JSON list of C-alpha atoms in Angstrom, two decimals:
[
{"chain": "J", "resi": 23, "resn": "MET", "atom": "CA", "xyz": [-51.90, 103.21, 15.43]},
{"chain": "J", "resi": 24, "resn": "ALA", "atom": "CA", "xyz": [-54.72, 104.63, 13.35]},
{"chain": "J", "resi": 25, "resn": "GLU", "atom": "CA", "xyz": [-58.16, 104.09, 14.76]},
{"chain": "J", "resi": 26, "resn": "ARG", "atom": "CA", "xyz": [-61.02, 102.91, 12.59]},
{"chain": "J", "resi": 27, "resn": "ARG", "atom": "CA", "xyz": [-63.86, 105.39, 12.70]},
{"chain": "J", "resi": 28, "resn": "SER", "atom": "CA", "xyz": [-66.82, 104.56, 14.88]},
{"chain": "J", "resi": 29, "resn": "THR", "atom": "CA", "xyz": [-70.42, 104.62, 13.70]},
{"chain": "J", "resi": 30, "resn": "PRO", "atom": "CA", "xyz": [-72.61, 106.26, 16.35]},
{"chain": "J", "resi": 31, "resn": "LEU", "atom": "CA", "xyz": [-76.24, 105.19, 16.49]},
{"chain": "J", "resi": 32, "resn": "ILE", "atom": "CA", "xyz": [-79.27, 105.91, 18.62]},
{"chain": "J", "resi": 33, "resn": "VAL", "atom": "CA", "xyz": [-82.27, 103.68, 19.04]},
{"chain": "J", "resi": 34, "resn": "HIS", "atom": "CA", "xyz": [-85.59, 105.53, 18.96]},
{"chain": "J", "resi": 35, "resn": "PRO", "atom": "CA", "xyz": [-87.48, 104.73, 22.20]},
{"chain": "J", "resi": 36, "resn": "ASP", "atom": "CA", "xyz": [-90.88, 104.29, 20.53]},
{"chain": "J", "resi": 37, "resn": "ALA", "atom": "CA", "xyz": [-89.94, 102.27, 17.47]},
{"chain": "J", "resi": 38, "resn": "ASP", "atom": "CA", "xyz": [-87.55, 99.68, 16.13]},
{"chain": "J", "resi": 39, "resn": "LEU", "atom": "CA", "xyz": [-85.54, 102.38, 14.47]},
{"chain": "J", "resi": 40, "resn": "VAL", "atom": "CA", "xyz": [-81.80, 102.99, 14.59]},
{"chain": "J", "resi": 41, "resn": "LEU", "atom": "CA", "xyz": [-80.70, 106.49, 13.67]},
{"chain": "J", "resi": 42, "resn": "PRO", "atom": "CA", "xyz": [-77.13, 107.66, 12.94]},
{"chain": "J", "resi": 43, "resn": "LEU", "atom": "CA", "xyz": [-75.79, 110.63, 14.86]},
{"chain": "J", "resi": 44, "resn": "SER", "atom": "CA", "xyz": [-73.72, 113.35, 13.24]},
{"chain": "J", "resi": 45, "resn": "GLU", "atom": "CA", "xyz": [-70.55, 112.95, 15.32]},
{"chain": "J", "resi": 46, "resn": "PRO", "atom": "CA", "xyz": [-68.69, 110.02, 16.92]},
{"chain": "J", "resi": 47, "resn": "VAL", "atom": "CA", "xyz": [-69.29, 110.05, 20.66]},
{"chain": "J", "resi": 48, "resn": "ILE", "atom": "CA", "xyz": [-67.25, 107.18, 22.09]},
{"chain": "J", "resi": 49, "resn": "SER", "atom": "CA", "xyz": [-63.71, 108.19, 22.92]},
{"chain": "J", "resi": 50, "resn": "ARG", "atom": "CA", "xyz": [-60.82, 106.43, 24.60]},
{"chain": "J", "resi": 51, "resn": "GLU", "atom": "CA", "xyz": [-58.41, 107.36, 27.32]},
{"chain": "J", "resi": 52, "resn": "PRO", "atom": "CA", "xyz": [-55.09, 108.21, 25.57]},
{"chain": "J", "resi": 53, "resn": "ASN", "atom": "CA", "xyz": [-53.04, 106.18, 28.05]},
{"chain": "J", "resi": 54, "resn": "SER", "atom": "CA", "xyz": [-55.47, 103.27, 28.23]},
{"chain": "J", "resi": 55, "resn": "PRO", "atom": "CA", "xyz": [-56.78, 102.34, 24.77]},
{"chain": "J", "resi": 56, "resn": "LEU", "atom": "CA", "xyz": [-59.18, 99.76, 26.21]},
{"chain": "J", "resi": 57, "resn": "VAL", "atom": "CA", "xyz": [-60.89, 102.26, 28.52]},
{"chain": "J", "resi": 58, "resn": "LEU", "atom": "CA", "xyz": [-64.02, 103.58, 26.82]},
{"chain": "J", "resi": 59, "resn": "ASP", "atom": "CA", "xyz": [-65.80, 106.83, 27.67]},
{"chain": "J", "resi": 60, "resn": "THR", "atom": "CA", "xyz": [-69.55, 106.12, 27.80]},
{"chain": "J", "resi": 61, "resn": "HIS", "atom": "CA", "xyz": [-70.92, 109.42, 29.13]},
{"chain": "J", "resi": 62, "resn": "GLU", "atom": "CA", "xyz": [-72.43, 110.38, 25.75]},
{"chain": "J", "resi": 63, "resn": "LEU", "atom": "CA", "xyz": [-74.88, 107.50, 26.10]},
{"chain": "J", "resi": 64, "resn": "SER", "atom": "CA", "xyz": [-76.57, 109.79, 28.66]},
{"chain": "J", "resi": 65, "resn": "ARG", "atom": "CA", "xyz": [-77.87, 106.84, 30.68]},
{"chain": "J", "resi": 66, "resn": "ARG", "atom": "CA", "xyz": [-80.89, 106.59, 28.39]},
{"chain": "J", "resi": 67, "resn": "ALA", "atom": "CA", "xyz": [-81.91, 102.95, 28.19]},
{"chain": "J", "resi": 68, "resn": "GLY", "atom": "CA", "xyz": [-81.94, 101.84, 24.56]},
{"chain": "J", "resi": 69, "resn": "THR", "atom": "CA", "xyz": [-79.27, 104.27, 23.36]},
{"chain": "J", "resi": 70, "resn": "MET", "atom": "CA", "xyz": [-76.61, 102.39, 21.43]},
{"chain": "J", "resi": 71, "resn": "ARG", "atom": "CA", "xyz": [-73.30, 103.08, 19.71]},
{"chain": "J", "resi": 72, "resn": "THR", "atom": "CA", "xyz": [-71.10, 100.88, 17.54]},
{"chain": "J", "resi": 73, "resn": "HIS", "atom": "CA", "xyz": [-67.37, 101.32, 17.63]},
{"chain": "J", "resi": 74, "resn": "SER", "atom": "CA", "xyz": [-64.50, 99.75, 15.65]},
{"chain": "J", "resi": 75, "resn": "MET", "atom": "CA", "xyz": [-60.87, 100.29, 16.50]},
{"chain": "J", "resi": 76, "resn": "THR", "atom": "CA", "xyz": [-57.39, 98.81, 16.28]},
{"chain": "J", "resi": 77, "resn": "VAL", "atom": "CA", "xyz": [-55.29, 98.89, 19.44]},
{"chain": "J", "resi": 78, "resn": "GLN", "atom": "CA", "xyz": [-52.12, 97.27, 20.73]},
{"chain": "J", "resi": 79, "resn": "ALA", "atom": "CA", "xyz": [-52.51, 94.16, 22.84]},
{"chain": "J", "resi": 80, "resn": "PRO", "atom": "CA", "xyz": [-51.86, 94.54, 26.57]},
{"chain": "J", "resi": 81, "resn": "SER", "atom": "CA", "xyz": [-49.51, 92.25, 28.47]},
{"chain": "J", "resi": 82, "resn": "ASP", "atom": "CA", "xyz": [-50.46, 88.76, 29.69]},
{"chain": "J", "resi": 83, "resn": "LEU", "atom": "CA", "xyz": [-53.03, 88.19, 26.96]},
{"chain": "J", "resi": 84, "resn": "GLY", "atom": "CA", "xyz": [-52.65, 84.43, 26.97]},
{"chain": "J", "resi": 85, "resn": "THR", "atom": "CA", "xyz": [-51.08, 81.51, 28.82]},
{"chain": "J", "resi": 86, "resn": "ALA", "atom": "CA", "xyz": [-47.50, 80.35, 29.32]},
{"chain": "J", "resi": 87, "resn": "VAL", "atom": "CA", "xyz": [-47.54, 78.41, 26.03]},
{"chain": "J", "resi": 88, "resn": "ILE", "atom": "CA", "xyz": [-49.75, 80.48, 23.70]},
{"chain": "J", "resi": 89, "resn": "GLY", "atom": "CA", "xyz": [-51.23, 83.96, 23.50]},
{"chain": "J", "resi": 90, "resn": "ILE", "atom": "CA", "xyz": [-51.39, 87.28, 21.69]},
{"chain": "J", "resi": 91, "resn": "PRO", "atom": "CA", "xyz": [-48.01, 89.02, 22.07]},
{"chain": "J", "resi": 92, "resn": "GLU", "atom": "CA", "xyz": [-47.91, 92.33, 23.89]},
{"chain": "J", "resi": 93, "resn": "GLY", "atom": "CA", "xyz": [-48.03, 95.20, 21.39]},
{"chain": "J", "resi": 94, "resn": "ALA", "atom": "CA", "xyz": [-49.59, 93.13, 18.57]},
{"chain": "J", "resi": 95, "resn": "ASP", "atom": "CA", "xyz": [-52.60, 94.55, 16.72]},
{"chain": "J", "resi": 96, "resn": "LEU", "atom": "CA", "xyz": [-56.06, 93.84, 18.11]},
{"chain": "J", "resi": 97, "resn": "GLU", "atom": "CA", "xyz": [-59.11, 94.64, 15.99]},
{"chain": "J", "resi": 98, "resn": "LEU", "atom": "CA", "xyz": [-62.22, 95.35, 18.04]},
{"chain": "J", "resi": 99, "resn": "ASP", "atom": "CA", "xyz": [-65.78, 95.67, 16.76]},
{"chain": "J", "resi": 100, "resn": "LEU", "atom": "CA", "xyz": [-67.94, 96.72, 19.68]},
{"chain": "J", "resi": 101, "resn": "ARG", "atom": "CA", "xyz": [-71.49, 97.71, 20.49]},
{"chain": "J", "resi": 102, "resn": "LEU", "atom": "CA", "xyz": [-72.18, 99.83, 23.56]},
{"chain": "J", "resi": 103, "resn": "GLU", "atom": "CA", "xyz": [-75.77, 99.89, 24.73]},
{"chain": "J", "resi": 104, "resn": "SER", "atom": "CA", "xyz": [-77.28, 101.77, 27.65]},
{"chain": "J", "resi": 105, "resn": "VAL", "atom": "CA", "xyz": [-79.52, 99.54, 29.77]},
{"chain": "J", "resi": 106, "resn": "MET", "atom": "CA", "xyz": [-81.25, 100.07, 33.10]},
{"chain": "J", "resi": 107, "resn": "GLU", "atom": "CA", "xyz": [-78.38, 98.58, 35.13]},
{"chain": "J", "resi": 108, "resn": "GLY", "atom": "CA", "xyz": [-75.50, 100.22, 33.26]},
{"chain": "J", "resi": 109, "resn": "VAL", "atom": "CA", "xyz": [-73.74, 99.90, 29.91]},
{"chain": "J", "resi": 110, "resn": "LEU", "atom": "CA", "xyz": [-73.65, 96.59, 28.05]},
{"chain": "J", "resi": 111, "resn": "VAL", "atom": "CA", "xyz": [-70.52, 96.18, 25.92]},
{"chain": "J", "resi": 112, "resn": "SER", "atom": "CA", "xyz": [-70.50, 93.34, 23.39]},
{"chain": "J", "resi": 113, "resn": "GLY", "atom": "CA", "xyz": [-68.66, 92.48, 20.20]},
{"chain": "J", "resi": 114, "resn": "THR", "atom": "CA", "xyz": [-65.62, 90.66, 18.87]},
{"chain": "J", "resi": 115, "resn": "VAL", "atom": "CA", "xyz": [-61.86, 90.93, 19.12]},
{"chain": "J", "resi": 116, "resn": "ARG", "atom": "CA", "xyz": [-59.50, 89.62, 16.45]},
{"chain": "J", "resi": 117, "resn": "GLY", "atom": "CA", "xyz": [-55.78, 89.04, 16.71]},
{"chain": "J", "resi": 118, "resn": "THR", "atom": "CA", "xyz": [-52.91, 86.66, 15.98]},
{"chain": "J", "resi": 119, "resn": "VAL", "atom": "CA", "xyz": [-51.95, 84.15, 18.65]},
{"chain": "J", "resi": 120, "resn": "LYS", "atom": "CA", "xyz": [-48.41, 82.81, 18.81]},
{"chain": "J", "resi": 121, "resn": "GLY", "atom": "CA", "xyz": [-46.98, 79.94, 20.80]},
{"chain": "J", "resi": 122, "resn": "GLU", "atom": "CA", "xyz": [-45.47, 76.49, 20.44]},
{"chain": "J", "resi": 123, "resn": "CYS", "atom": "CA", "xyz": [-46.89, 73.05, 19.76]},
{"chain": "J", "resi": 124, "resn": "SER", "atom": "CA", "xyz": [-47.18, 70.99, 22.92]},
{"chain": "J", "resi": 125, "resn": "ARG", "atom": "CA", "xyz": [-46.03, 67.85, 21.05]},
{"chain": "J", "resi": 126, "resn": "CYS", "atom": "CA", "xyz": [-43.25, 68.87, 18.65]},
{"chain": "J", "resi": 127, "resn": "LEU", "atom": "CA", "xyz": [-42.43, 72.35, 20.07]},
{"chain": "J", "resi": 128, "resn": "ASP", "atom": "CA", "xyz": [-42.75, 73.99, 16.64]},
{"chain": "J", "resi": 129, "resn": "ASP", "atom": "CA", "xyz": [-43.88, 77.61, 16.47]},
{"chain": "J", "resi": 130, "resn": "ILE", "atom": "CA", "xyz": [-47.62, 78.25, 16.09]},
{"chain": "J", "resi": 131, "resn": "SER", "atom": "CA", "xyz": [-49.19, 81.36, 14.57]},
{"chain": "J", "resi": 132, "resn": "ARG", "atom": "CA", "xyz": [-52.87, 81.65, 13.70]},
{"chain": "J", "resi": 133, "resn": "GLU", "atom": "CA", "xyz": [-55.75, 84.12, 13.66]},
{"chain": "J", "resi": 134, "resn": "ILE", "atom": "CA", "xyz": [-58.34, 84.05, 16.43]},
{"chain": "J", "resi": 135, "resn": "THR", "atom": "CA", "xyz": [-61.71, 85.76, 16.83]},
{"chain": "J", "resi": 136, "resn": "VAL", "atom": "CA", "xyz": [-63.26, 85.91, 20.29]},
{"chain": "J", "resi": 137, "resn": "ASP", "atom": "CA", "xyz": [-66.63, 87.17, 21.51]},
{"chain": "J", "resi": 138, "resn": "VAL", "atom": "CA", "xyz": [-66.60, 89.73, 24.32]},
{"chain": "J", "resi": 139, "resn": "THR", "atom": "CA", "xyz": [-69.61, 90.60, 26.49]},
{"chain": "J", "resi": 140, "resn": "GLU", "atom": "CA", "xyz": [-69.56, 92.61, 29.71]},
{"chain": "J", "resi": 141, "resn": "LEU", "atom": "CA", "xyz": [-72.12, 94.61, 31.65]},
{"chain": "J", "resi": 142, "resn": "PHE", "atom": "CA", "xyz": [-70.60, 97.66, 33.34]},
{"chain": "J", "resi": 143, "resn": "ALA", "atom": "CA", "xyz": [-72.92, 98.63, 36.16]},
{"chain": "J", "resi": 144, "resn": "TYR", "atom": "CA", "xyz": [-73.65, 102.17, 37.27]},
{"chain": "J", "resi": 145, "resn": "PRO", "atom": "CA", "xyz": [-71.96, 102.70, 40.67]},
{"chain": "J", "resi": 146, "resn": "GLU", "atom": "CA", "xyz": [-75.22, 103.37, 42.49]},
{"chain": "J", "resi": 147, "resn": "LYS", "atom": "CA", "xyz": [-76.84, 100.28, 40.95]},
{"chain": "J", "resi": 148, "resn": "ALA", "atom": "CA", "xyz": [-73.90, 98.12, 42.00]},
{"chain": "J", "resi": 149, "resn": "ALA", "atom": "CA", "xyz": [-73.98, 99.55, 45.53]},
{"chain": "J", "resi": 150, "resn": "ALA", "atom": "CA", "xyz": [-77.72, 98.97, 45.86]},
{"chain": "J", "resi": 151, "resn": "SER", "atom": "CA", "xyz": [-77.37, 95.38, 44.64]},
{"chain": "J", "resi": 152, "resn": "ALA", "atom": "CA", "xyz": [-74.52, 94.73, 47.08]},
{"chain": "J", "resi": 153, "resn": "GLU", "atom": "CA", "xyz": [-76.54, 96.13, 49.98]},
{"chain": "J", "resi": 154, "resn": "ALA", "atom": "CA", "xyz": [-79.43, 93.89, 49.00]},
{"chain": "J", "resi": 155, "resn": "GLY", "atom": "CA", "xyz": [-77.12, 90.89, 49.23]},
{"chain": "J", "resi": 156, "resn": "ASP", "atom": "CA", "xyz": [-77.03, 90.18, 45.50]},
{"chain": "J", "resi": 157, "resn": "THR", "atom": "CA", "xyz": [-74.30, 87.56, 45.09]},
{"chain": "J", "resi": 158, "resn": "ASP", "atom": "CA", "xyz": [-74.25, 88.12, 41.33]},
{"chain": "J", "resi": 159, "resn": "VAL", "atom": "CA", "xyz": [-72.69, 91.59, 41.67]},
{"chain": "J", "resi": 160, "resn": "GLU", "atom": "CA", "xyz": [-69.38, 91.62, 39.80]},
{"chain": "J", "resi": 161, "resn": "ASP", "atom": "CA", "xyz": [-66.13, 93.00, 41.20]},
{"chain": "J", "resi": 162, "resn": "GLU", "atom": "CA", "xyz": [-65.07, 96.62, 40.84]},
{"chain": "J", "resi": 163, "resn": "GLU", "atom": "CA", "xyz": [-63.63, 95.97, 37.36]},
{"chain": "J", "resi": 164, "resn": "SER", "atom": "CA", "xyz": [-67.20, 95.70, 36.03]},
{"chain": "J", "resi": 165, "resn": "VAL", "atom": "CA", "xyz": [-68.43, 98.95, 37.55]},
{"chain": "J", "resi": 166, "resn": "LEU", "atom": "CA", "xyz": [-68.30, 102.23, 35.62]},
{"chain": "J", "resi": 167, "resn": "LYS", "atom": "CA", "xyz": [-65.89, 104.77, 37.06]},
{"chain": "J", "resi": 168, "resn": "ASP", "atom": "CA", "xyz": [-66.70, 108.34, 36.01]},
{"chain": "J", "resi": 169, "resn": "ASP", "atom": "CA", "xyz": [-68.59, 106.83, 33.05]},
{"chain": "J", "resi": 170, "resn": "MET", "atom": "CA", "xyz": [-65.42, 104.99, 31.98]},
{"chain": "J", "resi": 171, "resn": "ALA", "atom": "CA", "xyz": [-65.58, 101.28, 31.09]},
{"chain": "J", "resi": 172, "resn": "ASP", "atom": "CA", "xyz": [-62.30, 99.37, 31.36]},
{"chain": "J", "resi": 173, "resn": "LEU", "atom": "CA", "xyz": [-62.60, 96.55, 28.84]},
{"chain": "J", "resi": 174, "resn": "GLU", "atom": "CA", "xyz": [-59.14, 95.07, 29.43]},
{"chain": "J", "resi": 175, "resn": "PRO", "atom": "CA", "xyz": [-60.00, 92.55, 32.22]},
{"chain": "J", "resi": 176, "resn": "SER", "atom": "CA", "xyz": [-63.01, 91.21, 30.32]},
{"chain": "J", "resi": 177, "resn": "LEU", "atom": "CA", "xyz": [-61.05, 91.02, 27.07]},
{"chain": "J", "resi": 178, "resn": "ARG", "atom": "CA", "xyz": [-58.22, 89.16, 28.79]},
{"chain": "J", "resi": 179, "resn": "ASP", "atom": "CA", "xyz": [-60.62, 86.63, 30.33]},
{"chain": "J", "resi": 180, "resn": "SER", "atom": "CA", "xyz": [-62.36, 86.05, 26.99]},
{"chain": "J", "resi": 181, "resn": "VAL", "atom": "CA", "xyz": [-59.11, 85.49, 25.09]},
{"chain": "J", "resi": 182, "resn": "VAL", "atom": "CA", "xyz": [-57.47, 83.25, 27.70]},
{"chain": "J", "resi": 183, "resn": "THR", "atom": "CA", "xyz": [-60.50, 80.98, 28.05]},
{"chain": "J", "resi": 184, "resn": "ALA", "atom": "CA", "xyz": [-60.69, 80.61, 24.25]},
{"chain": "J", "resi": 185, "resn": "LEU", "atom": "CA", "xyz": [-57.10, 79.37, 23.95]},
{"chain": "J", "resi": 186, "resn": "PRO", "atom": "CA", "xyz": [-56.31, 75.63, 23.88]},
{"chain": "J", "resi": 187, "resn": "PHE", "atom": "CA", "xyz": [-54.81, 74.14, 27.04]},
{"chain": "J", "resi": 188, "resn": "GLN", "atom": "CA", "xyz": [-52.40, 72.09, 24.91]},
{"chain": "J", "resi": 189, "resn": "PRO", "atom": "CA", "xyz": [-51.92, 73.89, 21.56]},
{"chain": "J", "resi": 190, "resn": "LEU", "atom": "CA", "xyz": [-51.03, 71.78, 18.53]},
{"chain": "J", "resi": 191, "resn": "CYS", "atom": "CA", "xyz": [-49.48, 72.74, 15.20]},
{"chain": "J", "resi": 192, "resn": "ARG", "atom": "CA", "xyz": [-51.96, 70.27, 13.69]},
{"chain": "J", "resi": 193, "resn": "GLU", "atom": "CA", "xyz": [-54.41, 67.78, 15.14]},
{"chain": "J", "resi": 194, "resn": "ASP", "atom": "CA", "xyz": [-52.40, 64.71, 14.06]},
{"chain": "J", "resi": 195, "resn": "CYS", "atom": "CA", "xyz": [-48.97, 66.03, 15.06]},
{"chain": "J", "resi": 196, "resn": "PRO", "atom": "CA", "xyz": [-46.85, 62.92, 15.86]},
{"chain": "J", "resi": 197, "resn": "GLY", "atom": "CA", "xyz": [-44.60, 64.86, 18.23]},
{"chain": "J", "resi": 198, "resn": "LEU", "atom": "CA", "xyz": [-40.97, 64.03, 19.03]},
{"chain": "J", "resi": 199, "resn": "CYS", "atom": "CA", "xyz": [-39.10, 60.74, 19.26]},
{"chain": "J", "resi": 200, "resn": "SER", "atom": "CA", "xyz": [-38.97, 59.67, 22.89]},
{"chain": "J", "resi": 201, "resn": "GLU", "atom": "CA", "xyz": [-35.48, 58.20, 22.36]},
{"chain": "J", "resi": 202, "resn": "CYS", "atom": "CA", "xyz": [-33.60, 60.98, 20.58]},
{"chain": "J", "resi": 203, "resn": "GLY", "atom": "CA", "xyz": [-35.98, 63.95, 20.36]},
{"chain": "J", "resi": 204, "resn": "ALA", "atom": "CA", "xyz": [-36.17, 63.96, 16.56]},
{"chain": "J", "resi": 205, "resn": "ARG", "atom": "CA", "xyz": [-39.25, 65.56, 14.99]},
{"chain": "J", "resi": 206, "resn": "LEU", "atom": "CA", "xyz": [-41.30, 62.60, 13.76]},
{"chain": "J", "resi": 207, "resn": "ALA", "atom": "CA", "xyz": [-43.19, 64.63, 11.14]},
{"chain": "J", "resi": 208, "resn": "ASP", "atom": "CA", "xyz": [-39.89, 65.12, 9.27]},
{"chain": "J", "resi": 209, "resn": "ASP", "atom": "CA", "xyz": [-39.16, 61.38, 9.19]},
{"chain": "J", "resi": 210, "resn": "PRO", "atom": "CA", "xyz": [-42.32, 59.23, 9.37]},
{"chain": "J", "resi": 211, "resn": "GLY", "atom": "CA", "xyz": [-40.22, 56.03, 9.22]},
{"chain": "J", "resi": 212, "resn": "HIS", "atom": "CA", "xyz": [-38.00, 57.06, 12.11]},
{"chain": "J", "resi": 213, "resn": "HIS", "atom": "CA", "xyz": [-37.37, 54.27, 14.63]},
{"chain": "J", "resi": 214, "resn": "HIS", "atom": "CA", "xyz": [-34.76, 52.76, 16.93]},
{"chain": "J", "resi": 215, "resn": "ASP", "atom": "CA", "xyz": [-33.83, 49.10, 17.15]},
{"chain": "J", "resi": 216, "resn": "VAL", "atom": "CA", "xyz": [-34.83, 47.81, 20.55]},
{"chain": "J", "resi": 217, "resn": "VAL", "atom": "CA", "xyz": [-32.47, 45.28, 22.14]},
{"chain": "J", "resi": 218, "resn": "ASP", "atom": "CA", "xyz": [-33.92, 42.76, 24.58]},
{"chain": "J", "resi": 219, "resn": "PRO", "atom": "CA", "xyz": [-32.44, 43.65, 27.99]},
{"chain": "J", "resi": 220, "resn": "ARG", "atom": "CA", "xyz": [-31.59, 39.98, 28.49]},
{"chain": "J", "resi": 221, "resn": "TRP", "atom": "CA", "xyz": [-29.17, 40.21, 25.55]},
{"chain": "J", "resi": 222, "resn": "SER", "atom": "CA", "xyz": [-27.77, 43.65, 26.37]},
{"chain": "J", "resi": 223, "resn": "ALA", "atom": "CA", "xyz": [-24.64, 42.23, 28.07]},
{"chain": "J", "resi": 224, "resn": "LEU", "atom": "CA", "xyz": [-23.89, 40.05, 25.04]},
{"chain": "J", "resi": 225, "resn": "GLN", "atom": "CA", "xyz": [-24.48, 43.02, 22.73]},
{"chain": "J", "resi": 226, "resn": "SER", "atom": "CA", "xyz": [-21.95, 45.06, 24.71]},
{"chain": "J", "resi": 227, "resn": "MET", "atom": "CA", "xyz": [-19.39, 42.24, 24.47]},
{"chain": "J", "resi": 228, "resn": "LEU", "atom": "CA", "xyz": [-19.86, 41.95, 20.72]},
{"chain": "J", "resi": 229, "resn": "GLU", "atom": "CA", "xyz": [-19.43, 45.70, 20.28]},
{"chain": "J", "resi": 230, "resn": "SER", "atom": "CA", "xyz": [-16.27, 45.65, 22.42]},
{"chain": "J", "resi": 231, "resn": "THR", "atom": "CA", "xyz": [-14.86, 42.74, 20.39]},
{"chain": "J", "resi": 232, "resn": "SER", "atom": "CA", "xyz": [-15.61, 44.56, 17.14]},
{"chain": "J", "resi": 233, "resn": "VAL", "atom": "CA", "xyz": [-13.79, 47.68, 18.32]},
{"chain": "J", "resi": 234, "resn": "SER", "atom": "CA", "xyz": [-10.80, 45.61, 19.49]},
{"chain": "J", "resi": 235, "resn": "ASP", "atom": "CA", "xyz": [-10.52, 43.84, 16.11]},
{"chain": "J", "resi": 236, "resn": "GLU", "atom": "CA", "xyz": [-10.63, 47.14, 14.24]},
{"chain": "J", "resi": 237, "resn": "THR", "atom": "CA", "xyz": [-7.85, 48.51, 16.47]},
{"chain": "J", "resi": 238, "resn": "LYS", "atom": "CA", "xyz": [-5.60, 45.52, 15.76]},
{"chain": "J", "resi": 239, "resn": "GLU", "atom": "CA", "xyz": [-6.15, 45.79, 12.02]},
{"chain": "J", "resi": 240, "resn": "SER", "atom": "CA", "xyz": [-5.19, 49.46, 12.03]}
]
């Protein structure tokens, strides 16, 4: 999958000025497309890069009824900014979710755009915060490892929480007939005659008599 070229930037420390750099500096691990190499940010607070890329979706990017299929294209537009605590990664992810309607069981396919924001702490900052008893310290997934930021867990959380608990093909989907399972959207006038249970025995007798008469005639 071809990667869209990144646009490296640096923020001047003494002015509201963003300057382009001559070469892209954010690379990815070849075996983990959602692992970003941040070492070129040089731990200088205020340094920023923007990065756009298309990758294949990892597994389990959704729920049991709807999600982005594994291997489908994901378009990411990211900004990586060096801050005092670590590297702040923010941006959007776009993809196509597929699933089935919770009412009529028809297939669903639609585009989705989700915001992603995650602070990847420097290891020493995370350790110091943990020693100080900071209960806001994230788990190891949000700590830089050798200046590498693994975006996959954060991306998965952002996508899953943005998906509907009960997906619908449309808001007014009438669903299926509770008697026979027919799709009501295909036959708005669909209905079944309801026989009063008190007359069900008589109805059965009439049907039996009708069948008997037809047999005699034949």
